[in-house]
XYZ file of C-alpha atoms in Angstrom:
281
model
C 112.913 103.007 81.568
C 108.804 102.683 81.006
C 106.949 105.397 80.694
C 105.567 106.178 84.540
C 101.752 105.591 84.097
C 100.209 107.367 88.189
C 97.066 105.824 88.872
C 94.654 106.508 91.929
C 93.844 102.879 94.417
C 91.848 104.129 96.985
C 92.621 103.612 100.871
C 91.367 100.205 102.879
C 91.067 102.316 106.073
C 88.598 105.153 104.122
C 84.713 105.119 102.155
C 82.802 107.165 100.047
C 79.629 107.233 99.560
C 76.540 108.945 98.200
C 73.102 109.813 99.943
C 70.457 112.387 98.517
C 72.944 113.748 95.967
C 76.241 114.244 99.263
C 79.294 113.171 98.844
C 80.328 111.657 102.264
C 83.484 109.944 103.309
C 84.485 107.880 106.147
C 86.540 106.159 108.807
C 83.316 104.635 109.945
C 80.558 105.564 111.698
C 82.411 107.891 114.586
C 84.640 109.995 111.812
C 82.145 110.715 108.230
C 82.863 113.915 105.835
C 80.296 115.452 103.452
C 82.072 116.499 100.529
C 79.675 120.190 99.874
C 81.847 121.542 97.216
C 80.262 119.122 94.266
C 76.651 119.169 92.557
C 74.976 116.445 92.189
C 75.432 115.205 89.174
C 79.084 115.895 89.686
C 79.765 113.880 93.250
C 77.797 110.322 91.659
C 80.444 110.975 88.359
C 83.593 111.212 91.301
C 81.463 108.405 93.500
C 81.541 106.015 90.351
C 84.832 106.753 89.386
C 85.891 105.712 93.429
C 83.849 102.248 93.501
C 85.105 101.179 89.888
C 88.798 102.624 91.450
C 89.195 104.983 87.967
C 89.632 108.465 89.749
C 92.384 108.885 88.083
C 90.541 108.616 83.996
C 88.330 111.363 85.835
C 91.123 114.227 87.204
C 92.858 113.552 83.693
C 89.237 114.164 81.678
C 88.450 116.651 84.068
C 87.948 120.769 83.268
C 85.862 121.507 86.892
C 88.925 123.363 89.118
C 86.172 122.235 91.832
C 86.356 118.870 90.787
C 90.601 119.233 90.484
C 90.580 120.397 93.421
C 87.949 117.841 95.263
C 90.107 114.821 94.588
C 93.346 116.605 95.807
C 91.586 117.061 99.004
C 90.882 113.208 98.912
C 94.518 112.640 98.517
C 95.900 114.084 100.648
C 93.556 113.129 103.525
C 94.379 109.876 102.303
C 91.458 108.308 101.310
C 93.397 107.839 97.926
C 96.494 107.690 97.220
C 99.127 108.009 94.435
C 100.649 104.850 92.548
C 102.415 104.297 89.516
C 100.492 101.731 87.560
C 104.023 99.978 86.124
C 104.930 99.285 89.751
C 101.519 97.930 91.155
C 102.312 95.570 88.727
C 105.972 94.166 89.515
C 106.649 91.543 92.302
C 110.169 92.275 92.607
C 111.057 95.950 93.251
C 114.673 97.396 92.622
C 115.817 100.359 94.875
C 118.277 102.297 95.645
C 120.252 104.740 97.729
C 121.755 107.829 97.803
C 123.975 109.888 99.506
C 123.472 113.827 100.890
C 127.244 113.878 102.772
C 129.123 110.417 104.531
C 127.877 107.786 103.748
C 126.858 105.742 106.398
C 127.725 102.085 105.654
C 125.958 100.338 108.805
C 122.734 101.453 107.867
C 123.726 99.848 104.087
C 125.813 96.960 105.380
C 121.533 96.590 106.820
C 119.897 97.236 103.411
C 121.766 94.569 101.582
C 121.641 92.279 104.140
C 117.631 92.089 103.999
C 117.269 92.381 100.274
C 119.238 88.890 99.756
C 116.102 87.420 102.197
C 113.743 89.383 99.958
C 112.635 87.071 97.082
C 110.004 90.598 96.293
C 113.002 93.583 97.235
C 116.646 94.441 95.423
C 119.055 96.628 95.904
C 120.655 98.166 93.392
C 123.718 100.078 93.399
C 122.902 102.173 90.525
C 121.035 105.002 90.763
C 119.569 105.742 87.447
C 117.427 102.880 86.947
C 115.459 101.985 90.342
C 112.135 101.112 90.914
C 112.521 103.724 93.789
C 115.127 106.184 95.492
C 115.943 106.160 98.912
C 117.328 109.325 99.097
C 119.476 110.156 103.067
C 121.286 113.597 104.032
C 123.611 112.617 106.284
C 126.432 115.304 106.927
C 125.397 118.138 104.363
C 123.902 121.033 103.502
C 120.443 120.767 102.849
C 121.788 122.764 99.524
C 123.448 119.940 98.455
C 120.286 117.884 97.944
C 119.716 120.244 94.775
C 122.708 119.495 93.003
C 121.179 117.553 89.825
C 117.935 117.045 91.386
C 116.188 117.820 88.498
C 116.946 114.297 87.002
C 115.536 112.426 88.837
C 112.702 111.489 87.034
C 111.167 108.532 89.281
C 110.473 107.501 92.569
C 112.060 108.765 95.135
C 111.970 109.174 99.187
C 113.609 111.682 101.890
C 115.522 110.314 104.628
C 117.258 113.166 107.055
C 119.532 111.973 109.608
C 121.578 115.174 109.867
C 120.779 116.329 113.149
C 121.496 115.399 117.728
C 118.449 113.431 118.751
C 115.778 114.315 115.348
C 115.073 111.766 112.602
C 112.360 112.920 109.270
C 111.168 110.831 106.535
C 109.276 111.815 103.749
C 108.292 113.571 101.665
C 108.118 110.297 99.215
C 108.076 112.567 95.779
C 106.998 111.141 92.655
C 108.562 113.986 89.577
C 106.566 116.071 88.267
C 103.386 114.685 90.367
C 103.284 116.151 93.404
C 105.860 118.522 95.902
C 109.129 117.473 95.580
C 111.912 118.207 97.577
C 112.737 121.822 96.053
C 109.053 122.961 97.361
C 110.265 120.680 100.700
C 113.823 122.283 101.489
C 112.516 125.553 99.636
C 110.535 126.570 102.180
C 112.474 125.563 105.089
C 115.634 127.061 104.126
C 113.996 130.013 103.374
C 112.923 130.203 106.573
C 115.696 128.963 108.861
C 118.001 128.898 106.684
C 121.064 126.090 106.189
C 123.570 124.963 108.785
C 126.122 123.385 107.418
C 125.501 119.601 110.209
C 128.091 117.731 112.064
C 130.525 116.126 109.952
C 129.206 112.774 112.994
C 125.280 113.873 113.670
C 125.115 111.897 117.084
C 121.542 110.533 115.215
C 123.339 108.684 112.459
C 124.091 106.054 115.098
C 120.868 104.867 115.545
C 121.278 103.043 112.515
C 118.959 99.908 113.469
C 115.846 102.573 113.463
C 116.773 104.189 110.590
C 117.025 101.990 108.235
C 113.985 99.794 109.260
C 111.968 102.279 108.672
C 113.264 102.267 105.517
C 112.746 98.842 104.804
C 109.035 98.786 105.987
C 108.641 101.871 103.085
C 109.701 99.672 100.765
C 108.049 96.812 101.469
C 105.051 99.347 101.163
C 105.843 101.025 97.842
C 106.076 97.208 96.714
C 102.750 96.234 98.127
C 100.602 99.018 96.534
C 103.234 100.879 94.730
C 103.597 104.004 96.778
C 103.897 105.282 100.483
C 100.713 106.760 100.889
C 101.652 108.165 104.174
C 104.166 109.720 103.153
C 103.467 111.413 99.878
C 103.747 115.409 100.242
C 104.403 114.901 104.123
C 107.207 114.710 106.699
C 107.556 112.883 109.610
C 109.874 113.478 112.028
C 110.747 111.499 114.998
C 112.857 112.475 118.714
C 114.717 110.704 120.226
C 114.866 112.429 123.216
C 111.639 112.659 124.488
C 109.936 109.862 122.332
C 107.493 112.056 120.108
C 106.849 112.240 116.823
C 105.169 114.624 113.913
C 103.517 114.654 110.638
C 104.020 118.173 108.812
C 101.586 118.688 105.198
C 104.528 119.590 102.158
C 102.664 121.606 99.383
C 104.158 122.242 96.410
C 105.017 125.929 96.505
C 104.659 128.348 93.594
C 108.394 129.657 93.291
C 110.186 125.818 93.542
C 112.304 125.631 90.347
C 112.183 122.306 90.332
C 107.954 121.817 89.502
C 107.656 125.276 87.689
C 110.676 126.004 86.425
C 109.139 129.382 84.761
C 107.596 130.854 87.165
C 109.641 133.956 89.472
C 110.974 132.673 93.017
C 109.017 134.874 94.802
C 107.492 134.413 98.272
C 108.043 132.611 101.356
C 106.258 129.962 103.320
C 106.854 128.462 106.824
C 107.721 125.051 108.486
C 107.591 124.418 112.446
C 110.831 122.864 112.463
C 110.586 119.791 114.938
C 113.762 119.910 116.503
C 113.376 124.102 117.134
C 113.903 124.568 121.261
C 111.706 126.454 122.932
C 112.049 129.748 123.612
C 114.960 129.710 121.677
C 117.371 128.754 124.445
C 120.148 126.385 125.084
């Protein structure tokens, strides 16, 4: 497999301006943000890099923590997003699916059926050489996801359908570059435990919904080499009250995958979207 080269691309929903020595990020006249952490010279350097879509070059050469922090902030806000430069050149994207728990054959059939009719997306059974791997948890503990997880060196997207009426999608992970499943699962299990789900969770019956959400993200990946809305984010959908929720995921200093040489300590919090009010059934 080719060595992955990560670059940044500008979101078409955002623009950056440089006025009076200050850097501005805007989504339109009704939503403008002043970025005031940088000196005038650094603001201009970052602006020029943004205009020429070369922010990755600034990041690679930066030693100032303030510049790195601003680039990280722009990425989290969605002003820029990370993508695989090799994938961006591909007309055909190969994806594979791995299951944490019992495979859902109908979801698999729907994904295979779509890929057969597409000239841009190809479904392959080999989980060792995809451009993007879709990891789907159905009936196993979250801890099962971490078995051999450190060996995955290519982009992967997590979907969780191990619940009664809640489906979650994300994060999309670029190994070594963004918050991984170890960061997400470590935070959840430390705070909420890891109860074993039923053999056939009810949400698994919404196969068409699950497959369509996966396909939309694969389309996005095929176009831009990324799924910008799911980098370091988890999106959830509650089928009972039809509400959605998005949570940010951060790289945890005790994550055994991101920081294998650091001690595992500290706790994090993560508000589960399926938590019952007042903890009452």
